[in-house]
Structures are given as structure tokens and as C-alpha cells.
Coordinates of C-alpha atoms and ligand atoms in Angstrom, one line a residue:
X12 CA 115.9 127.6 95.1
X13 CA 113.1 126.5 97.4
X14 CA 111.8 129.6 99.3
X15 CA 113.3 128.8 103.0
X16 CA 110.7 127.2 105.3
X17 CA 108.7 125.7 102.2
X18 CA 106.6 122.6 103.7
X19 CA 103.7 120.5 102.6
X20 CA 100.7 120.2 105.6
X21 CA 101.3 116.2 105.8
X22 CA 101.4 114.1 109.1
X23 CA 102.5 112.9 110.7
X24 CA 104.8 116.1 110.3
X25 CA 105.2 118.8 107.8
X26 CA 107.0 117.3 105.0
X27 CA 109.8 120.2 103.7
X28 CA 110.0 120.2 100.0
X29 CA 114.1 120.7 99.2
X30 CA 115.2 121.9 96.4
X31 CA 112.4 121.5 93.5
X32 CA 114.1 120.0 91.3
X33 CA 115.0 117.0 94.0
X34 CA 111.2 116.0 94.1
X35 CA 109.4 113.5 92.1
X36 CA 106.4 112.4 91.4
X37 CA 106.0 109.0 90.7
X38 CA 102.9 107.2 89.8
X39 CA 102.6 103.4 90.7
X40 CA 100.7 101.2 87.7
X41 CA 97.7 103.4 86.7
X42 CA 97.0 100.7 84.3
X43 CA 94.0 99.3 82.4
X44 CA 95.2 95.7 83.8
X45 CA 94.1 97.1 87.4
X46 CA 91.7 99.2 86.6
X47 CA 89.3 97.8 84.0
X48 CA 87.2 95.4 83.4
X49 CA 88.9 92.1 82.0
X50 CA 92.7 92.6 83.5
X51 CA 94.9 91.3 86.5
X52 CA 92.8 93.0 88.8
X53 CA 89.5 91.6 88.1
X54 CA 90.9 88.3 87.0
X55 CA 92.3 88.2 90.8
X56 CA 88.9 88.3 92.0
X57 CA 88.4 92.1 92.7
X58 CA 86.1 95.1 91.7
X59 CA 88.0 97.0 90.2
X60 CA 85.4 99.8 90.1
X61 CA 86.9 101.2 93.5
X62 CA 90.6 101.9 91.8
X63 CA 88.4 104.0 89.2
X64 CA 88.0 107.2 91.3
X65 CA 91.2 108.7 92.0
X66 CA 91.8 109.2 88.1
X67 CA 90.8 112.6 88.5
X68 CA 92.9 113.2 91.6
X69 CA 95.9 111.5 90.2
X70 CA 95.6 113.7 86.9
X71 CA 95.7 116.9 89.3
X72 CA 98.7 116.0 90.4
X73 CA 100.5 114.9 87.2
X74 CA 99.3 118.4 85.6
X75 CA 100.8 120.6 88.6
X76 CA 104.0 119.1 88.0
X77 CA 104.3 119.1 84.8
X78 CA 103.3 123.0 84.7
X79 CA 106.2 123.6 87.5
X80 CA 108.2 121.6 85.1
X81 CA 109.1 118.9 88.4
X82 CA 110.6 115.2 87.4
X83 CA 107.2 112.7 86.8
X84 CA 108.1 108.9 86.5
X85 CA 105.0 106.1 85.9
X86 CA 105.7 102.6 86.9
X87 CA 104.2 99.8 84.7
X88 CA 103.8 96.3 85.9
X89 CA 104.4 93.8 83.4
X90 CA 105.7 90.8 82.0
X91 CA 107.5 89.8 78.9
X92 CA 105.8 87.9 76.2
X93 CA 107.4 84.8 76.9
X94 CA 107.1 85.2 81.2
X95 CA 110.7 84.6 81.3
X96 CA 110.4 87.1 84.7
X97 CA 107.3 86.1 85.9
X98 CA 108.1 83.1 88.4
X99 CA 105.6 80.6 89.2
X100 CA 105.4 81.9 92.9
X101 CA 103.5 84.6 91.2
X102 CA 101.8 83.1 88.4
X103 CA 100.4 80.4 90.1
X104 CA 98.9 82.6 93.2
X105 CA 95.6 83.0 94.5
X106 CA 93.1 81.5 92.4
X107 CA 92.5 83.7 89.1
X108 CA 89.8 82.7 87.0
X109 CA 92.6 84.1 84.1
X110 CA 96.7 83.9 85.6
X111 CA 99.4 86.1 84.3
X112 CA 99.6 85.4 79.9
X113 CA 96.7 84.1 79.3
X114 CA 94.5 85.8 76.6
X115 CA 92.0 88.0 78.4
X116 CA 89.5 90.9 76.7
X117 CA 92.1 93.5 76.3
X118 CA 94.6 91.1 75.5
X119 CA 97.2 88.5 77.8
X120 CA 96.8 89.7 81.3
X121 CA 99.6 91.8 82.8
X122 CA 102.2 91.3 79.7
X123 CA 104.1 94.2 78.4
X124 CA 102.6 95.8 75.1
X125 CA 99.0 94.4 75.2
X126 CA 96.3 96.7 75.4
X127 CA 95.2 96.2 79.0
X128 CA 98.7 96.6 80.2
X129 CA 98.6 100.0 79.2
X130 CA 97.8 103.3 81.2
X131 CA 94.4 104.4 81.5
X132 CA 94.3 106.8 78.8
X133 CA 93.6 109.8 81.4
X134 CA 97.1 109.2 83.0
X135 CA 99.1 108.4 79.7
X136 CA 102.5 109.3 80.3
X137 CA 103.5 113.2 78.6
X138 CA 106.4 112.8 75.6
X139 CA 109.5 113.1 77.7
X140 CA 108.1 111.7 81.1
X141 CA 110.3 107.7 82.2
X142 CA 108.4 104.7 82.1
X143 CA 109.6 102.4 84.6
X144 CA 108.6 98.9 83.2
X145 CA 108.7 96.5 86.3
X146 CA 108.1 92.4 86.6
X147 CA 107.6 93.1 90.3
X148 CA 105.3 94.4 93.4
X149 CA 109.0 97.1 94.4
X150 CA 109.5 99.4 91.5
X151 CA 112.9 99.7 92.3
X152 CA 113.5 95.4 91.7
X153 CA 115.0 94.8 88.1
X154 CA 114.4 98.4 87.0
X155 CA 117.3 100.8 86.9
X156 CA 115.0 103.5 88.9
X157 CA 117.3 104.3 92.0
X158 CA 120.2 105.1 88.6
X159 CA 117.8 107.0 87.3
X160 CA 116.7 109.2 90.2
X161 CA 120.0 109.8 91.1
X162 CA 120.7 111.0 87.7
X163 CA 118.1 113.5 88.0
X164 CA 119.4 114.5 91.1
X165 CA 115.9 113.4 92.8
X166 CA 116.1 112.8 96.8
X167 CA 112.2 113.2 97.1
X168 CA 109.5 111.0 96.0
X169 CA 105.8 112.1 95.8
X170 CA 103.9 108.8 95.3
X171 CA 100.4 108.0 93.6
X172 CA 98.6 104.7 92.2
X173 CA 97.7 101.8 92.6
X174 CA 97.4 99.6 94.6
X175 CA 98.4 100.9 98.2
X176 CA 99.1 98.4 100.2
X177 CA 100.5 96.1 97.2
X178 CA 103.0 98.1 94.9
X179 CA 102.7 101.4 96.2
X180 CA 103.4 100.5 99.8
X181 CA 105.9 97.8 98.6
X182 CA 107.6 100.7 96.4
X183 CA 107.6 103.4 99.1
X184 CA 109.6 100.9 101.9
X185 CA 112.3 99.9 99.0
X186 CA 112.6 103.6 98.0
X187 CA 113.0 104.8 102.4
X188 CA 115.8 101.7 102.5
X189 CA 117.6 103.7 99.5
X190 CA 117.4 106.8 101.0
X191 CA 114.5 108.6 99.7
X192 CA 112.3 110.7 101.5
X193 CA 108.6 109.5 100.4
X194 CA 105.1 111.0 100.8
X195 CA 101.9 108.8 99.8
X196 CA 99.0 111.4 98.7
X197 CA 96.2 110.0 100.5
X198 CA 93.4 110.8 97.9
X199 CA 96.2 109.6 94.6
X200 CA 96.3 106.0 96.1
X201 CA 93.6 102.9 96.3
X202 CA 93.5 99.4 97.2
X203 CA 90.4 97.3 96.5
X204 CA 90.3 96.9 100.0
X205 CA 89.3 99.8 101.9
X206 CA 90.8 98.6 105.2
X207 CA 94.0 97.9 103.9
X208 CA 94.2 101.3 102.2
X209 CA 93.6 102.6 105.9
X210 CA 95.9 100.3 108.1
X211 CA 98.4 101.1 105.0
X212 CA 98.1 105.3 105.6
X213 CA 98.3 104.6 109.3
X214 CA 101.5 102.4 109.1
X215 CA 103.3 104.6 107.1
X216 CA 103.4 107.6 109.1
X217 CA 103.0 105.8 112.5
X218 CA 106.2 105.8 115.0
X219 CA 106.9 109.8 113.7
X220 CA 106.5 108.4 110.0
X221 CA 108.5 105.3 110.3
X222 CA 108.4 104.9 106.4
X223 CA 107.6 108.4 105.4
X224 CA 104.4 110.9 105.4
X225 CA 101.0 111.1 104.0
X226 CA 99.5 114.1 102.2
X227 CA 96.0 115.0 100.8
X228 CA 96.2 116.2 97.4
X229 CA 94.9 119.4 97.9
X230 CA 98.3 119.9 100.4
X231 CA 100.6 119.0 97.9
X232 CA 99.1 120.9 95.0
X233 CA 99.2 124.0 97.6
X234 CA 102.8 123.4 98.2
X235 CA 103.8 122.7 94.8
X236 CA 101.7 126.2 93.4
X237 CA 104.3 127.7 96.2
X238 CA 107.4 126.9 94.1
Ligands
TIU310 N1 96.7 92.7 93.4 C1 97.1 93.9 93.8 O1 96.5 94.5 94.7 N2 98.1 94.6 93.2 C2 98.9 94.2 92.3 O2 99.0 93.0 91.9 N3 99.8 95.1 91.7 C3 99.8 96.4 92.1 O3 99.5 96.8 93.2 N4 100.2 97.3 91.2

């Protein structure tokens, strides 16, 4: 049982852990595709250098739930070989010096199984912890996850990754429509845009946390050690 009163110091409110077991943490496309060199990311245009630094951070919190023993899920955003779920509204967007299957350095960008779709070996998921495979910006479109949190009994969902006001911030409004009470860890989360990372943060908690609350890392890991 959570010890009554149990809370995280988040804003725009406390955010009160229920029972332990009901929180997750789930970690949004930690990939080398968005991370490195040679992937989606930097084929889109972007320096992908900024993504780089919340590693440590996001390792932090993987290793203080996996010590308490807490539900850990990883999101993967990828395609299949043949793009059979990769629609031309998002192949064909922006203009990419590489687009979505074609052969890149670490392999065809953003497909499922090449190298540079993989995690960043930091972050790799522990034997035992779900991969959530997923053809979309929402985790929870063409994935099974909302079956699969409810089947661990999860109401909770602690969220890290990349990038925040893309997947993450997509992810978090589809998981507060089914239910789910979400917290985005401040320092876990980056954008290549350092203004959208902000105006995401501020958005999410604004109107007494109209999509959730935010959370430095240091405030979670305090409140988790409390379990
Ligand atoms: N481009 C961008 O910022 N993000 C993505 O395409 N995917 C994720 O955020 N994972």
C-alpha cells in the first residue's frame, strides 16, 4: 500500500502517487533514429545533439523503478519494412534530405529492426520490460497499450523521451482522454526546439494542469525512494 499522503513536488499541484503498483513509467522513443547522427531526426533537418543530454537523466529514472520493481514500458517509433503503415501524409512531409525507408548510415530511416531504429544502448529496454512498437506520433494509435496498462492494473503514467512537444505531448493528451493520470518529468523530456519544449511544459499543466503535471527528476526519484 502507498503510505497515506504519499505525493510527488510537481506543479502545477502535488501529484499523489496511488497505489505503486498503478504507476508507470513510460519512455517515449529513446531511439538512435532521434538521437544520432544519420536517423529521422537529423534527416528532418535537426541537431540532434540537443536530445543527447537527458540520457543520463532518463537512465535515473528507468533504474529507480526498476529497483522498486514499478511497471516500465518504452515506446518505439517505427515502420514495417514494406511501409504498409507509413501513409504518405507522413512520408512525404517536410523536406528530408533522406524520407521514411530510405537507406541511411545506420540502416532505412525509422523502419522497425534496422540499427538506427533501435534504443540508444544506455536506455535498452531490461528482459521483461514491453516494448510498444508504434507507426504513429500517439503511442496509444495501433498499439494495444491502453489493453495492456489495464492489464497491469496501471492508472498512472510517469512519462520520459523524446520528443516533447511531438510524441511525448501527442502521447500524454491520448493517454488523459483514456483516463490516465500523466506526469511529464521535466529534465527526462527534449524537443530540438527549446521553445517548444517550454510552451509544451507550460501547456500541460496550465488551467490547474489541464492535461496533467510536470515533475523534475529529482522529485520523482524522491517520491518513488518513499515507496
Ligand atoms: N520530429 C519530431 O520532433 N519527432 C518525431 O518525429 N517523433 C517523436 O517525437 N518521437
Amino acid at each position: 500500500m502507498t503510505p497515506r499522503g504519499l505525493q510527488i513536488a510537481a506543479r502545477p499541484h502535488p501529484f499523489r502517487l496511488a497505489e505503486p503498483e498503478s504507476a508507470a513509467l513510460l519512455v517515449i522513443d529513446m531511439q538512435r533514429d532521434f538521437l544520432e547522427p544519420g536517423g529521422f531526426g537529423a534527416a528532418l533537418g535537426n541537431d540532434v545533439r540537443r536530445l543527447q543530454r537527458i540520457v543520463p537523466t532518463v537512465r535515473l529514472l528507468l533504474d529507480a523503478f526498476r529497483d522498486r520493481g514499478l511497471p516500465v514500458l518504452h515506446t518505439k517509433e517505427g515502420h514495417r519494412p514494406d511501409l504498409s503503415d507509413c501513409p504518405p501524409a507522413k512520408r512525404n512531409r517536410g523536406a528530408p534530405g533522406m524520407r521514411i525507408g530510405d537507406v541511411g548510415p545506420m540502416g532505412r530511416i525509422l523502419v522497425l529492426g534496422e540499427p538506427g531504429n533501435d534504443f540508444v544502448p544506455e536506455l535498452a529496454p531490461a528482459p521483461g520490460e514491453l516494448v510498444v512498437p508504434k507507426p504513429g506520433k500517439g503511442a496509444f494509435y495501433r498499439t494495444g497499450l491502453d489493453a495492456r496498462l489495464q492489464a497491469l492494473g496501471v492508472s498512472q503514467l510517469l512519462l520520459a523521451g523524446v520528443t516533447t512537444e511531438v510524441c511525448v505531448q501527442t502521447t500524454m493528451r491520448e493517454a488523459n482522454d483514456r483516463g490516465y493520470e500523466c506526469l511529464l518529468v521535466e529534465d527526462a523530456t527534449e524537443s530540438y526546439f527549446p521553445a517548444f519544449k517550454a510552451a509544451t511544459l507550460e501547456m500541460v499543466r496550465a488551467q490547474g494542469g489541464i492535461v496533467g503535471w510536470t515533475a523534475t527528476a529529482s522529485a520523482v526519484l524522491e517520491g518513488i525512494r518513499a515507496l
